mmCIF file of C-alpha atoms and ligand atoms in Angstrom:
data_model
loop_
_atom_site.group_PDB
_atom_site.id
_atom_site.type_symbol
_atom_site.label_atom_id
_atom_site.label_comp_id
_atom_site.label_asym_id
_atom_site.label_seq_id
_atom_site.Cartn_x
_atom_site.Cartn_y
_atom_site.Cartn_z
ATOM 1 C CA MET X 1 -21.297 14.455 -17.823
ATOM 2 C CA SER X 2 -18.983 12.407 -20.021
ATOM 3 C CA GLU X 3 -18.176 8.901 -18.860
ATOM 4 C CA SER X 4 -14.998 8.488 -16.817
ATOM 5 C CA PRO X 5 -12.045 7.499 -19.028
ATOM 6 C CA PHE X 6 -11.305 4.766 -16.524
ATOM 7 C CA ALA X 7 -14.551 2.842 -17.098
ATOM 8 C CA ALA X 8 -13.473 1.557 -20.517
ATOM 9 C CA ARG X 9 -10.125 0.456 -19.132
ATOM 10 C CA LEU X 10 -11.776 -1.476 -16.327
ATOM 11 C CA GLN X 11 -14.251 -3.068 -18.768
ATOM 12 C CA ALA X 12 -11.340 -4.210 -20.934
ATOM 13 C CA LEU X 13 -9.679 -5.863 -17.929
ATOM 14 C CA GLU X 14 -12.971 -7.567 -17.073
ATOM 15 C CA ARG X 15 -13.377 -8.837 -20.665
ATOM 16 C CA GLU X 16 -9.898 -10.350 -20.661
ATOM 17 C CA SER X 17 -10.392 -12.023 -17.275
ATOM 18 C CA LEU X 18 -7.667 -9.767 -15.913
ATOM 19 C CA LEU X 19 -9.590 -7.887 -13.258
ATOM 20 C CA ARG X 20 -7.998 -8.343 -9.842
ATOM 21 C CA ARG X 21 -9.890 -8.238 -6.566
ATOM 22 C CA HIS X 22 -9.015 -8.243 -2.901
ATOM 23 C CA ARG X 23 -10.051 -11.388 -1.133
ATOM 24 C CA ILE X 24 -11.058 -10.504 2.385
ATOM 25 C CA VAL X 25 -9.622 -12.947 4.867
ATOM 26 C CA ALA X 26 -10.883 -13.112 8.433
ATOM 27 C CA GLY X 27 -8.272 -13.653 11.120
ATOM 28 C CA PRO X 28 -4.637 -14.749 10.936
ATOM 29 C CA THR X 29 -3.051 -16.368 7.891
ATOM 30 C CA GLY X 30 -2.377 -20.089 7.896
ATOM 31 C CA THR X 31 -3.163 -23.233 5.973
ATOM 32 C CA ARG X 32 -6.840 -22.625 6.806
ATOM 33 C CA VAL X 33 -8.298 -19.261 5.934
ATOM 34 C CA ARG X 34 -11.813 -18.001 6.521
ATOM 35 C CA MET X 35 -13.118 -16.099 3.499
ATOM 36 C CA ASN X 36 -16.699 -14.924 2.856
ATOM 37 C CA GLY X 37 -17.942 -17.231 5.602
ATOM 38 C CA ALA X 38 -16.207 -20.337 4.173
ATOM 39 C CA ASP X 39 -13.251 -22.171 5.710
ATOM 40 C CA LEU X 40 -10.779 -23.032 2.987
ATOM 41 C CA LEU X 41 -7.625 -25.137 2.846
ATOM 42 C CA ALA X 42 -5.173 -22.637 1.355
ATOM 43 C CA PHE X 43 -2.118 -23.178 -0.866
ATOM 44 C CA CYS X 44 -1.304 -19.595 -1.686
ATOM 45 C CA SER X 45 0.853 -18.048 0.993
ATOM 46 C CA ASN X 46 4.618 -17.478 0.942
ATOM 47 C CA ASP X 47 4.743 -18.312 4.637
ATOM 48 C CA TYR X 48 6.784 -21.376 3.682
ATOM 49 C CA LEU X 49 7.923 -22.298 7.175
ATOM 50 C CA GLY X 50 4.610 -21.577 8.911
ATOM 51 C CA LEU X 51 6.077 -18.761 11.017
ATOM 52 C CA ALA X 52 3.711 -15.854 10.238
ATOM 53 C CA ASN X 53 1.526 -16.765 13.172
ATOM 54 C CA HIS X 54 4.075 -18.589 15.349
ATOM 55 C CA PRO X 55 3.547 -17.923 19.079
ATOM 56 C CA ASP X 56 7.251 -17.123 19.653
ATOM 57 C CA LEU X 57 7.151 -14.459 16.946
ATOM 58 C CA VAL X 58 3.904 -13.019 18.272
ATOM 59 C CA ALA X 59 5.458 -12.888 21.751
ATOM 60 C CA ALA X 60 8.623 -11.227 20.436
ATOM 61 C CA ALA X 61 6.586 -8.650 18.501
ATOM 62 C CA THR X 62 4.496 -7.951 21.608
ATOM 63 C CA ALA X 63 7.594 -7.498 23.772
ATOM 64 C CA GLY X 64 9.013 -5.258 21.044
ATOM 65 C CA LEU X 65 5.872 -3.100 21.085
ATOM 66 C CA ALA X 66 6.211 -2.579 24.832
ATOM 67 C CA ARG X 67 9.900 -1.685 24.491
ATOM 68 C CA TYR X 68 9.942 0.426 21.325
ATOM 69 C CA GLY X 69 6.352 1.555 20.641
ATOM 70 C CA VAL X 70 4.502 1.133 17.372
ATOM 71 C CA GLY X 71 6.125 3.509 14.898
ATOM 72 C CA ALA X 72 9.745 4.384 14.132
ATOM 73 C CA GLY X 73 8.745 8.044 13.808
ATOM 74 C CA SER X 74 11.083 9.020 11.001
ATOM 75 C CA SER X 75 13.281 7.645 8.299
ATOM 76 C CA ALA X 76 16.288 5.517 9.216
ATOM 77 C CA LEU X 77 18.790 8.294 8.474
ATOM 78 C CA VAL X 78 17.015 10.776 10.769
ATOM 79 C CA THR X 79 16.123 9.084 14.069
ATOM 80 C CA GLY X 80 14.187 5.994 12.902
ATOM 81 C CA HIS X 81 17.104 3.528 13.087
ATOM 82 C CA MET X 82 17.013 2.178 16.663
ATOM 83 C CA GLU X 83 19.283 -0.293 18.441
ATOM 84 C CA VAL X 84 16.866 -3.075 17.532
ATOM 85 C CA HIS X 85 17.236 -2.262 13.813
ATOM 86 C CA GLU X 86 21.016 -2.220 14.100
ATOM 87 C CA ALA X 87 21.082 -5.556 15.948
ATOM 88 C CA LEU X 88 18.823 -7.137 13.327
ATOM 89 C CA THR X 89 20.908 -5.735 10.462
ATOM 90 C CA GLU X 90 24.072 -7.248 11.924
ATOM 91 C CA ALA X 91 22.318 -10.560 12.587
ATOM 92 C CA LEU X 92 21.090 -10.698 8.975
ATOM 93 C CA ALA X 93 24.587 -10.109 7.558
ATOM 94 C CA ARG X 94 25.961 -12.890 9.798
ATOM 95 C CA PHE X 95 23.045 -15.165 8.894
ATOM 96 C CA VAL X 96 23.852 -15.091 5.175
ATOM 97 C CA GLY X 97 27.630 -14.869 5.704
ATOM 98 C CA LEU X 98 28.177 -11.451 4.082
ATOM 99 C CA PRO X 99 30.160 -8.497 5.472
ATOM 100 C CA ARG X 100 27.360 -5.967 5.836
ATOM 101 C CA ALA X 101 23.600 -5.520 5.439
ATOM 102 C CA LEU X 102 21.043 -2.724 5.152
ATOM 103 C CA LEU X 103 17.400 -3.046 6.206
ATOM 104 C CA PHE X 104 14.432 -2.019 4.021
ATOM 105 C CA SER X 105 10.702 -1.984 4.728
ATOM 106 C CA SER X 106 9.896 -4.462 1.943
ATOM 107 C CA GLY X 107 11.512 -6.526 -0.775
ATOM 108 C CA TYR X 108 10.016 -4.274 -3.426
ATOM 109 C CA LEU X 109 11.709 -1.273 -1.839
ATOM 110 C CA ALA X 110 14.998 -3.163 -1.356
ATOM 111 C CA ASN X 111 15.214 -4.182 -5.022
ATOM 112 C CA VAL X 112 14.283 -0.765 -6.355
ATOM 113 C CA GLY X 113 16.633 0.909 -3.866
ATOM 114 C CA ALA X 114 19.602 -1.390 -4.478
ATOM 115 C CA ILE X 115 19.481 -1.297 -8.279
ATOM 116 C CA THR X 116 18.879 2.446 -8.554
ATOM 117 C CA ALA X 117 21.676 3.161 -6.079
ATOM 118 C CA LEU X 118 24.204 0.831 -7.729
ATOM 119 C CA ALA X 119 23.475 1.391 -11.442
ATOM 120 C CA ALA X 120 23.477 4.759 -13.190
ATOM 121 C CA PRO X 121 22.800 6.128 -16.688
ATOM 122 C CA GLY X 122 25.558 4.832 -18.975
ATOM 123 C CA ASP X 123 25.808 1.538 -17.072
ATOM 124 C CA ALA X 124 24.436 -1.722 -18.477
ATOM 125 C CA ILE X 125 22.050 -4.108 -16.729
ATOM 126 C CA PHE X 126 21.392 -7.680 -17.872
ATOM 127 C CA SER X 127 18.067 -8.956 -16.600
ATOM 128 C CA ASP X 128 16.502 -12.444 -16.728
ATOM 129 C CA ALA X 129 13.232 -12.360 -18.696
ATOM 130 C CA LEU X 130 11.271 -13.825 -15.777
ATOM 131 C CA ASN X 131 12.575 -11.483 -13.074
ATOM 132 C CA HIS X 132 10.224 -10.160 -10.411
ATOM 133 C CA ALA X 133 8.441 -6.855 -11.079
ATOM 134 C CA SER X 134 10.428 -5.100 -8.350
ATOM 135 C CA LEU X 135 13.714 -5.925 -10.117
ATOM 136 C CA ILE X 136 12.263 -4.781 -13.446
ATOM 137 C CA ASP X 137 11.110 -1.503 -11.913
ATOM 138 C CA GLY X 138 14.511 -0.963 -10.266
ATOM 139 C CA CYS X 139 16.195 -1.474 -13.656
ATOM 140 C CA ARG X 140 13.868 1.035 -15.337
ATOM 141 C CA LEU X 141 14.230 3.648 -12.619
ATOM 142 C CA SER X 142 18.043 3.390 -12.675
ATOM 143 C CA ARG X 143 18.019 4.734 -16.274
ATOM 144 C CA ALA X 144 20.878 2.374 -17.096
ATOM 145 C CA SER X 145 20.508 0.539 -20.425
ATOM 146 C CA VAL X 146 18.657 -2.706 -19.785
ATOM 147 C CA HIS X 147 19.278 -5.907 -21.778
ATOM 148 C CA ARG X 148 16.833 -8.741 -21.163
ATOM 149 C CA TYR X 149 18.143 -12.261 -21.687
ATOM 150 C CA PRO X 150 15.924 -15.328 -22.176
ATOM 151 C CA HIS X 151 15.115 -17.093 -18.907
ATOM 152 C CA LEU X 152 18.262 -18.864 -17.554
ATOM 153 C CA ASP X 153 19.992 -18.641 -20.960
ATOM 154 C CA LEU X 154 23.607 -18.177 -19.858
ATOM 155 C CA ALA X 155 24.957 -18.437 -23.410
ATOM 156 C CA ALA X 156 22.791 -15.475 -24.414
ATOM 157 C CA LEU X 157 23.858 -13.634 -21.256
ATOM 158 C CA GLU X 158 27.521 -14.247 -22.042
ATOM 159 C CA ARG X 159 27.076 -12.919 -25.605
ATOM 160 C CA LEU X 160 25.472 -9.767 -24.189
ATOM 161 C CA LEU X 161 28.223 -9.327 -21.599
ATOM 162 C CA ALA X 162 30.923 -9.786 -24.220
ATOM 163 C CA GLY X 163 29.246 -7.363 -26.609
ATOM 164 C CA THR X 164 28.485 -4.502 -24.219
ATOM 165 C CA PRO X 165 31.262 -1.998 -23.612
ATOM 166 C CA ALA X 166 29.726 -0.204 -20.569
ATOM 167 C CA ALA X 167 32.241 0.113 -17.720
ATOM 168 C CA ASN X 168 29.782 -0.821 -14.951
ATOM 169 C CA ARG X 169 27.756 -3.935 -15.670
ATOM 170 C CA PHE X 170 25.153 -5.649 -13.526
ATOM 171 C CA VAL X 171 23.448 -8.989 -13.909
ATOM 172 C CA VAL X 172 20.122 -8.950 -12.088
ATOM 173 C CA THR X 173 18.196 -12.128 -11.276
ATOM 174 C CA ASP X 174 15.734 -13.866 -9.015
ATOM 175 C CA LEU X 175 17.509 -16.799 -7.340
ATOM 176 C CA VAL X 176 14.252 -18.746 -6.988
ATOM 177 C CA PHE X 177 11.777 -17.608 -9.645
ATOM 178 C CA SER X 178 8.620 -16.544 -7.927
ATOM 179 C CA MET X 179 6.019 -17.940 -10.334
ATOM 180 C CA ASP X 180 7.902 -21.089 -11.461
ATOM 181 C CA GLY X 181 9.888 -22.163 -8.417
ATOM 182 C CA ASP X 182 13.003 -22.968 -10.445
ATOM 183 C CA LEU X 183 16.503 -21.941 -9.333
ATOM 184 C CA ALA X 184 18.944 -19.646 -11.102
ATOM 185 C CA PRO X 185 22.310 -21.397 -11.694
ATOM 186 C CA LEU X 186 24.089 -19.262 -9.117
ATOM 187 C CA PRO X 187 27.617 -20.740 -9.384
ATOM 188 C CA ALA X 188 27.657 -20.278 -13.182
ATOM 189 C CA LEU X 189 26.234 -16.758 -12.887
ATOM 190 C CA VAL X 190 28.882 -15.805 -10.331
ATOM 191 C CA SER X 191 31.710 -17.128 -12.462
ATOM 192 C CA LEU X 192 30.358 -15.296 -15.543
ATOM 193 C CA CYS X 193 30.182 -12.070 -13.540
ATOM 194 C CA GLU X 194 33.699 -12.541 -12.205
ATOM 195 C CA ARG X 195 35.009 -13.309 -15.693
ATOM 196 C CA TYR X 196 33.401 -10.214 -17.232
ATOM 197 C CA GLY X 197 33.908 -7.865 -14.278
ATOM 198 C CA ALA X 198 30.160 -7.533 -13.736
ATOM 199 C CA TRP X 199 28.187 -7.339 -10.494
ATOM 200 C CA LEU X 200 25.502 -9.865 -9.654
ATOM 201 C CA VAL X 201 22.391 -8.500 -7.908
ATOM 202 C CA ALA X 202 20.617 -11.610 -6.667
ATOM 203 C CA ASP X 203 17.107 -11.630 -5.186
ATOM 204 C CA ASP X 204 16.587 -14.558 -2.803
ATOM 205 C CA ALA X 205 13.000 -13.701 -1.791
ATOM 206 C CA HIS X 206 11.953 -17.358 -2.024
ATOM 207 C CA GLY X 207 15.229 -18.997 -1.023
ATOM 208 C CA PHE X 208 15.945 -17.201 2.246
ATOM 209 C CA GLY X 209 14.815 -19.479 5.091
ATOM 210 C CA VAL X 210 13.983 -22.321 2.707
ATOM 211 C CA LEU X 211 17.232 -23.316 0.995
ATOM 212 C CA GLY X 212 20.640 -24.173 2.393
ATOM 213 C CA ARG X 213 21.886 -25.416 5.726
ATOM 214 C CA GLU X 214 19.863 -23.827 8.558
ATOM 215 C CA GLY X 215 17.773 -22.027 5.930
ATOM 216 C CA ARG X 216 20.582 -19.574 5.236
ATOM 217 C CA GLY X 217 19.436 -19.251 1.642
ATOM 218 C CA SER X 218 20.763 -19.766 -1.861
ATOM 219 C CA LEU X 219 24.364 -18.772 -1.055
ATOM 220 C CA ALA X 220 24.547 -21.565 1.512
ATOM 221 C CA HIS X 221 22.656 -23.940 -0.791
ATOM 222 C CA PHE X 222 25.290 -23.521 -3.519
ATOM 223 C CA GLY X 223 28.247 -22.828 -1.189
ATOM 224 C CA ILE X 224 28.891 -19.504 -2.940
ATOM 225 C CA ALA X 225 30.904 -16.513 -1.759
ATOM 226 C CA SER X 226 31.902 -13.694 -4.106
ATOM 227 C CA GLU X 227 33.118 -10.117 -3.866
ATOM 228 C CA ARG X 228 30.964 -9.473 -6.926
ATOM 229 C CA LEU X 229 27.639 -10.367 -5.329
ATOM 230 C CA VAL X 230 24.954 -8.102 -3.870
ATOM 231 C CA TYR X 231 22.298 -10.196 -2.159
ATOM 232 C CA VAL X 232 18.692 -9.280 -1.422
ATOM 233 C CA GLY X 233 16.759 -11.305 1.161
ATOM 234 C CA THR X 234 13.140 -10.667 2.020
ATOM 235 C CA LEU X 235 11.582 -11.150 5.436
ATOM 236 C CA GLY X 236 7.843 -11.318 4.701
ATOM 237 C CA LYS X 237 7.937 -14.797 3.166
ATOM 238 C CA ALA X 238 9.688 -17.695 4.926
ATOM 239 C CA ALA X 239 10.740 -15.387 7.778
ATOM 240 C CA GLY X 240 7.040 -14.784 8.412
ATOM 241 C CA VAL X 241 7.139 -11.056 9.206
ATOM 242 C CA ALA X 242 7.862 -8.192 6.741
ATOM 243 C CA GLY X 243 10.802 -6.214 5.420
ATOM 244 C CA ALA X 244 13.933 -7.057 3.485
ATOM 245 C CA PHE X 245 17.671 -6.492 3.425
ATOM 246 C CA VAL X 246 20.466 -5.889 0.973
ATOM 247 C CA ALA X 247 23.819 -7.491 1.859
ATOM 248 C CA GLY X 248 27.260 -7.665 0.313
ATOM 249 C CA PRO X 249 30.689 -6.037 0.323
ATOM 250 C CA ARG X 250 30.950 -3.058 2.690
ATOM 251 C CA ASP X 251 31.443 -0.406 0.020
ATOM 252 C CA ALA X 252 28.612 -1.711 -2.162
ATOM 253 C CA VAL X 253 26.218 -1.646 0.809
ATOM 254 C CA GLU X 254 27.449 1.842 1.711
ATOM 255 C CA VAL X 255 26.629 3.009 -1.840
ATOM 256 C CA VAL X 256 23.130 1.543 -1.433
ATOM 257 C CA LEU X 257 22.726 3.350 1.894
ATOM 258 C CA GLN X 258 23.854 6.649 0.358
ATOM 259 C CA GLY X 259 21.765 6.350 -2.794
ATOM 260 C CA ALA X 260 18.633 4.274 -2.180
ATOM 261 C CA ARG X 261 15.753 6.733 -2.179
ATOM 262 C CA THR X 262 13.433 3.963 -0.974
ATOM 263 C CA HIS X 263 15.554 3.816 2.190
ATOM 264 C CA ILE X 264 16.308 7.517 2.595
ATOM 265 C CA PHE X 265 12.840 8.946 1.939
ATOM 266 C CA SER X 266 10.681 6.366 3.689
ATOM 267 C CA THR X 267 9.773 5.866 7.356
ATOM 268 C CA ALA X 268 11.987 3.290 9.056
ATOM 269 C CA PHE X 269 10.757 -0.263 9.561
ATOM 270 C CA PRO X 270 8.491 -0.775 12.631
ATOM 271 C CA PRO X 271 10.879 -1.604 15.514
ATOM 272 C CA ALA X 272 8.631 -4.255 17.083
ATOM 273 C CA LEU X 273 8.791 -6.213 13.834
ATOM 274 C CA ALA X 274 12.580 -5.973 13.847
ATOM 275 C CA HIS X 275 12.379 -7.506 17.331
ATOM 276 C CA ALA X 276 10.127 -10.292 16.021
ATOM 277 C CA LEU X 277 12.578 -10.986 13.192
ATOM 278 C CA ALA X 278 15.375 -11.747 15.633
ATOM 279 C CA ALA X 279 13.175 -14.554 16.997
ATOM 280 C CA SER X 280 12.360 -15.660 13.456
ATOM 281 C CA LEU X 281 16.059 -16.071 12.548
ATOM 282 C CA GLU X 282 16.522 -18.365 15.550
ATOM 283 C CA ILE X 283 13.606 -20.575 14.574
ATOM 284 C CA ILE X 284 14.664 -20.660 10.911
ATOM 285 C CA ALA X 285 18.136 -21.913 11.873
ATOM 286 C CA ARG X 286 16.917 -24.319 14.559
ATOM 287 C CA ASP X 287 13.853 -26.016 13.020
ATOM 288 C CA GLU X 288 15.386 -28.186 10.307
ATOM 289 C CA TRP X 289 12.187 -30.258 10.444
ATOM 290 C CA ARG X 290 10.280 -27.466 8.720
ATOM 291 C CA ARG X 291 12.463 -27.768 5.617
ATOM 292 C CA ALA X 292 12.313 -31.573 5.764
ATOM 293 C CA ARG X 293 8.513 -31.363 5.924
ATOM 294 C CA LEU X 294 8.476 -29.086 2.887
ATOM 295 C CA ALA X 295 10.550 -31.574 0.891
ATOM 296 C CA ALA X 296 8.117 -34.373 1.806
ATOM 297 C CA LEU X 297 5.123 -32.227 0.798
ATOM 298 C CA VAL X 298 6.719 -31.336 -2.551
ATOM 299 C CA ALA X 299 7.341 -35.029 -3.304
ATOM 300 C CA ARG X 300 3.765 -35.969 -2.331
ATOM 301 C CA LEU X 301 2.256 -33.264 -4.538
ATOM 302 C CA ARG X 302 4.418 -34.052 -7.560
ATOM 303 C CA SER X 303 3.604 -37.741 -7.488
ATOM 304 C CA GLY X 304 -0.092 -36.941 -6.844
ATOM 305 C CA VAL X 305 -0.612 -34.732 -9.889
ATOM 306 C CA ALA X 306 1.077 -37.118 -12.338
ATOM 307 C CA GLY X 307 -1.465 -37.985 -15.053
ATOM 308 C CA LEU X 308 -3.595 -34.873 -14.624
ATOM 309 C CA PRO X 309 -4.174 -32.752 -17.744
ATOM 310 C CA TRP X 310 -2.023 -29.827 -16.573
ATOM 311 C CA ARG X 311 1.744 -29.464 -16.740
ATOM 312 C CA LEU X 312 3.759 -29.144 -13.525
ATOM 313 C CA PRO X 313 7.251 -27.962 -14.562
ATOM 314 C CA ALA X 314 10.221 -29.173 -12.541
ATOM 315 C CA SER X 315 10.588 -27.427 -9.190
ATOM 316 C CA GLU X 316 12.202 -28.602 -5.963
ATOM 317 C CA THR X 317 10.986 -25.566 -4.016
ATOM 318 C CA PRO X 318 7.641 -25.013 -2.261
ATOM 319 C CA ILE X 319 6.499 -23.055 -5.350
ATOM 320 C CA GLN X 320 4.719 -25.581 -7.607
ATOM 321 C CA PRO X 321 3.228 -24.054 -10.757
ATOM 322 C CA LEU X 322 0.335 -25.934 -12.369
ATOM 323 C CA ILE X 323 0.223 -24.451 -15.887
ATOM 324 C CA VAL X 324 -3.322 -24.103 -17.250
ATOM 325 C CA GLY X 325 -2.822 -21.731 -20.202
ATOM 326 C CA GLU X 326 -5.714 -19.356 -20.830
ATOM 327 C CA ASN X 327 -6.750 -16.823 -18.196
ATOM 328 C CA ALA X 328 -10.405 -17.879 -18.119
ATOM 329 C CA ALA X 329 -9.469 -21.562 -17.796
ATOM 330 C CA ALA X 330 -7.127 -20.837 -14.888
ATOM 331 C CA LEU X 331 -9.875 -18.838 -13.156
ATOM 332 C CA ALA X 332 -12.374 -21.652 -13.773
ATOM 333 C CA LEU X 333 -10.029 -24.260 -12.267
ATOM 334 C CA SER X 334 -9.388 -22.039 -9.270
ATOM 335 C CA ASP X 335 -13.177 -21.637 -8.828
ATOM 336 C CA ALA X 336 -13.716 -25.389 -9.151
ATOM 337 C CA LEU X 337 -11.188 -26.040 -6.382
ATOM 338 C CA ARG X 338 -12.720 -23.385 -4.215
ATOM 339 C CA ALA X 339 -16.138 -25.020 -4.574
ATOM 340 C CA ARG X 340 -14.389 -28.086 -3.084
ATOM 341 C CA GLY X 341 -13.001 -26.107 -0.160
ATOM 342 C CA VAL X 342 -9.468 -25.593 -1.526
ATOM 343 C CA LEU X 343 -7.980 -22.178 -2.238
ATOM 344 C CA VAL X 344 -5.322 -21.842 -4.958
ATOM 345 C CA PRO X 345 -5.540 -18.488 -6.723
ATOM 346 C CA ALA X 346 -5.031 -18.212 -10.479
ATOM 347 C CA ILE X 347 -1.992 -16.185 -11.542
ATOM 348 C CA ARG X 348 -2.449 -14.337 -14.831
ATOM 349 C CA PRO X 349 -0.515 -11.904 -17.028
ATOM 350 C CA PRO X 350 1.206 -9.561 -16.531
ATOM 351 C CA THR X 351 2.491 -11.493 -13.509
ATOM 352 C CA VAL X 352 3.224 -14.414 -15.892
ATOM 353 C CA LEU X 353 3.618 -14.580 -19.685
ATOM 354 C CA PRO X 354 0.417 -14.587 -21.785
ATOM 355 C CA GLY X 355 -0.789 -18.134 -22.391
ATOM 356 C CA THR X 356 0.808 -19.444 -19.195
ATOM 357 C CA ALA X 357 -1.891 -18.575 -16.664
ATOM 358 C CA ARG X 358 -1.521 -20.994 -13.826
ATOM 359 C CA LEU X 359 -2.409 -22.104 -10.365
ATOM 360 C CA ARG X 360 0.587 -21.236 -8.250
ATOM 361 C CA ILE X 361 0.470 -23.897 -5.568
ATOM 362 C CA SER X 362 2.609 -22.934 -2.620
ATOM 363 C CA LEU X 363 3.356 -25.321 0.188
ATOM 364 C CA SER X 364 4.102 -24.571 3.814
ATOM 365 C CA ALA X 365 5.650 -26.581 6.612
ATOM 366 C CA ALA X 366 2.319 -25.965 8.360
ATOM 367 C CA HIS X 367 0.598 -28.227 5.783
ATOM 368 C CA SER X 368 0.232 -31.948 6.438
ATOM 369 C CA LEU X 369 0.578 -34.755 3.890
ATOM 370 C CA GLU X 370 -3.207 -35.178 4.207
ATOM 371 C CA ASP X 371 -3.668 -31.533 3.178
ATOM 372 C CA VAL X 372 -1.751 -32.252 -0.025
ATOM 373 C CA ASP X 373 -3.874 -35.370 -0.607
ATOM 374 C CA THR X 374 -6.993 -33.209 -0.260
ATOM 375 C CA LEU X 375 -5.650 -30.803 -2.878
ATOM 376 C CA VAL X 376 -4.781 -33.647 -5.266
ATOM 377 C CA ALA X 377 -8.239 -35.199 -4.837
ATOM 378 C CA ALA X 378 -9.881 -31.839 -5.605
ATOM 379 C CA LEU X 379 -7.724 -31.454 -8.734
ATOM 380 C CA ARG X 380 -8.696 -34.964 -9.896
ATOM 381 C CA GLU X 381 -12.395 -34.193 -9.410
ATOM 382 C CA ALA X 382 -12.046 -30.901 -11.290
ATOM 383 C CA ALA X 383 -10.257 -32.686 -14.149
ATOM 384 C CA ALA X 384 -12.981 -35.363 -14.296
ATOM 385 C CA ALA X 385 -15.739 -32.714 -14.309
ATOM 386 C CA GLU X 386 -13.908 -30.862 -17.092
ATOM 387 C CA ALA X 387 -13.531 -34.059 -19.149
ATOM 388 C CA ALA X 388 -17.253 -34.835 -18.735
ATOM 389 C CA ARG X 389 -18.173 -31.377 -20.074
ATOM 390 C CA ALA X 390 -15.820 -31.541 -23.060
HETATM 391 C C1 PLP Z 1 7.750 -11.045 -3.078
HETATM 392 C C2 PLP Z 1 8.950 -10.726 -3.860
HETATM 393 C C3 PLP Z 1 9.605 -9.513 -3.707
HETATM 394 C C4 PLP Z 1 9.021 -8.400 -2.907
HETATM 395 O O1 PLP Z 1 9.142 -8.624 -1.544
HETATM 396 P P1 PLP Z 1 8.126 -7.924 -0.545
HETATM 397 O O2 PLP Z 1 8.824 -7.960 0.749
HETATM 398 O O3 PLP Z 1 6.870 -8.716 -0.590
HETATM 399 O O4 PLP Z 1 7.914 -6.520 -1.058
HETATM 400 C C5 PLP Z 1 10.801 -9.324 -4.367
HETATM 401 N N1 PLP Z 1 11.312 -10.275 -5.156
HETATM 402 C C6 PLP Z 1 10.686 -11.446 -5.366
HETATM 403 C C7 PLP Z 1 11.309 -12.466 -6.263
HETATM 404 C C8 PLP Z 1 9.480 -11.700 -4.729
HETATM 405 O O5 PLP Z 1 8.838 -12.842 -4.952
#
């Protein structure tokens, strides 16, 4: 028997400290997670508002189960789109102030579906170099020509827009970059798109619920409205549940509905979760204190890590990236924190650029200031231990 061709590939990943593993977590998510018999203080979830295990959402999901059952039974365009999905879809469009929305089962599926439905071979897509994998995959699958521009470099983007004759042009971007926490300059992007007759496909996975008045997201944060904008919001992060939506002008959303294979050929979203999301939207809008708490936690962390040997690039969002550099060093720092009861996973390429492996610290309104102090103390101890070894 010859050796499996996969063994060598796995060994190469192991050698480069790139092997990924599931961590098995016991019980619900939260700021404390039980893993391998240890209770850890965790800074790794995207549950920014602390809603994933909120009793009102659990109650709404439970009531939804009793009303609608567990499964949708078929895709949305057969019989899977129930009244509860329609009500949620309308509520989401109202929530972000756009004419119409379309529900997807995840953000990955929404991005792939929206881009492939809107852009076609012969069209041109302009994509920020640090965009999320789901946007990148949507661009590739659309078979449009894809032009990457350096992260946030609007001068480079403008040169590309000016120099590309394609009739249909799309600028695709994260609004809050998922591994750095920085914001795309939405007003400038919108005006560029309007000036060059391009469409902006904007992914607000980390802004929805977190930014703007009542957590209405990046459009509210910047006070932006544009006929040229197609918005993607995801519902598994700050909203605490699962799913995503695409929203924008009626005809653009209709084109996504007609063309998104990830919507057409996939079982509709579980109806009980759509019911839970209605409750989530109410809490997001009502609980301003959750966003105020996040801002206080961000400030506490940023002042706490000053003077440590790792760089913490500017970020006003709950995503705080501590840049370590090499993969093995990021893994070692993550292990050192874990030995001190704190869980912050290392993020490595290809999720981030080579040489920028990092601890992606993410904060939640469910954290306390003392939790952040515990993290900072663990980082200081790890830095001191590292200095003693060197
Ligand atoms: C998480 C994420 C997605 C994918 O959303 P899911 O609902 O988890 O599939 C899309 N875009 C960005 C920027 C993300 O961070």
